[in-house]
Amino acid sequence: MLAPKPDPNAAAVARDPDALAARLREVHPEAAAHPGEIRVVFAPGRVNLIGEHTDYNEGFVLPVAIDRGIGIALLPTEDGVARLTLAETGETREFAAAAPGARQNAWIDYVAGMGWALAEAGLPARGFRGVLASDLPQGAGLSSSAALEVVSAWALSGGERPGIDSMGLVHLVKRSENGFIGLNNGIMDQFASIFGEPSSALLLDCRSLEHRPIRLVGEDLALVACPSGSPRRLAPSADNERRARWEAAVAAIAALEPGVRALRDVTPAMLEAVRDRLEPVAVRRAQHVVEEDQRVLDAIAAFESGDLATVGELFYESHASLRDLYDVSSPELDTLVEIAQATPGVIGARLTGAGFGGCPLNLVPRDAVPDLRDAVLRDYPARTGLTPRVFEVAASAGARRLA
Ligand code: GLA
């Protein structure tokens, strides 16, 4: 293998199959020897329109797969070795595709975890030589981890759709996160990356797993992401704290209402009835989830009737709830949402994804995008000393083969 050069512009090739295949031929001589066998696979990141921290409470989410993600050009091999190079840094790591062994505590773990999960499910995990490029900013809350896991499942399947139905693959990604990486995330991110559809958001009932596309109204509506430039500070202890709190709320309510299994089943009145038996912080955490589920349903009705003003109000309410009740916003995210709210024309803005840093998503008529961009680029550095990025994202298809 040649020592690959780092490439700070690697993002530009993430969705360009010819350019990505050319990188592969440069870096891995086996691929240069078999150019006709090279495949290129891609999995998108996501934004979530509304329904935050509801997925692991068996509630509703409304994500959109976006037109940015992670591409891998690969040559399938028969040697069982998965060897992957990052186009951006030139770093190469490898593992035994069907028996990855211990974690390396590096990005490759998300790839290796899929080998582990495929093998555990009795599915083939093949070797390959690959080059990876991403145009998803990392730590921005746009789900680069899920995109990496999903595209890896395709790479380890010889560059083909993995031999399991799409919802099965969603659960395989979760299995890898739980059993190999050691994370206890919900299913929204990989669901969006796998099921994405152009021009649509995806309503998912995280209990029944029923889902349907929700057409995004009109060509003139833009989704604008503004990564805050401050890294996500997601402490596992913070996740555990929230889990303990909503479990306590569910247990207290279930003692009175036997039908209750998850916050999905809880109404505001039920929560009110146990308010005095819970710590105030447990009530706040549960209240966010209960009300956020309702906001998803209200947002769908509003989207479907073209009532964007109501969608915008729900966006701001969701953000305030994540800030004040679930405590997962940050001063930077709040500042970006305030700037959006003060910009004429913007319909709504809210943090998207887990929070603790990351990215607000803005819903904006296309002709107001320049005003929002100007306001963010002018006011955000002045208020925080940080450099934001502002870009449109478009609803796109899920994981697929590009070549
Ligand atoms: C992260 C998790 C998702 C979901 C969101 C919050 O992105 O991976 O499963 O819980 O946070 O809505």
Tab-separated table of C-alpha atoms in Angstrom, residues 15 42 44-47 49 63-69 136 142 196-201 216 219 221-225 361-362 366 391-398 400:
chain	number	residue	atom	x	y	z
A	15	ARG	CA	-20.517	11.903	-3.468
A	42	PHE	CA	-22.903	6.048	0.082
A	44	PRO	CA	-26.518	10.028	4.136
A	45	GLY	CA	-26.604	11.931	7.397
A	46	ARG	CA	-29.864	13.352	8.679
A	47	VAL	CA	-31.573	16.279	10.255
A	49	LEU	CA	-37.452	18.156	11.835
A	63	PRO	CA	-36.168	12.941	10.384
A	64	VAL	CA	-34.981	13.779	6.877
A	65	ALA	CA	-32.052	12.034	5.166
A	66	ILE	CA	-29.909	14.791	3.672
A	67	ASP	CA	-27.749	15.252	0.598
A	68	ARG	CA	-24.531	14.971	2.601
A	69	GLY	CA	-23.024	11.821	3.966
A	136	LEU	CA	-20.783	15.687	6.957
A	142	LEU	CA	-25.947	15.492	11.587
A	196	GLY	CA	-34.395	8.342	3.280
A	197	GLU	CA	-36.545	9.619	0.399
A	198	PRO	CA	-36.037	12.619	-1.870
A	199	SER	CA	-38.337	15.570	-1.085
A	200	SER	CA	-39.771	13.920	2.033
A	201	ALA	CA	-39.395	13.715	5.759
A	216	LEU	CA	-42.153	18.652	2.361
A	219	GLU	CA	-39.895	23.861	-3.814
A	221	LEU	CA	-38.911	25.880	1.334
A	222	ALA	CA	-35.294	25.478	2.431
A	223	LEU	CA	-33.822	23.485	5.307
A	224	VAL	CA	-30.774	25.340	6.570
A	225	ALA	CA	-28.233	23.827	8.953
A	361	LEU	CA	-32.033	23.428	11.839
A	362	ASN	CA	-33.872	26.374	10.309
A	366	ARG	CA	-35.761	30.063	-0.058
A	391	PHE	CA	-25.656	25.580	4.415
A	392	GLU	CA	-28.829	24.246	2.889
A	393	VAL	CA	-29.588	20.558	3.080
A	394	ALA	CA	-32.016	18.757	0.794
A	395	ALA	CA	-34.129	15.695	1.543
A	396	SER	CA	-32.484	12.770	-0.233
A	397	ALA	CA	-32.544	9.032	-0.807
A	398	GLY	CA	-31.167	6.627	1.778
A	400	ARG	CA	-27.274	3.278	-1.951
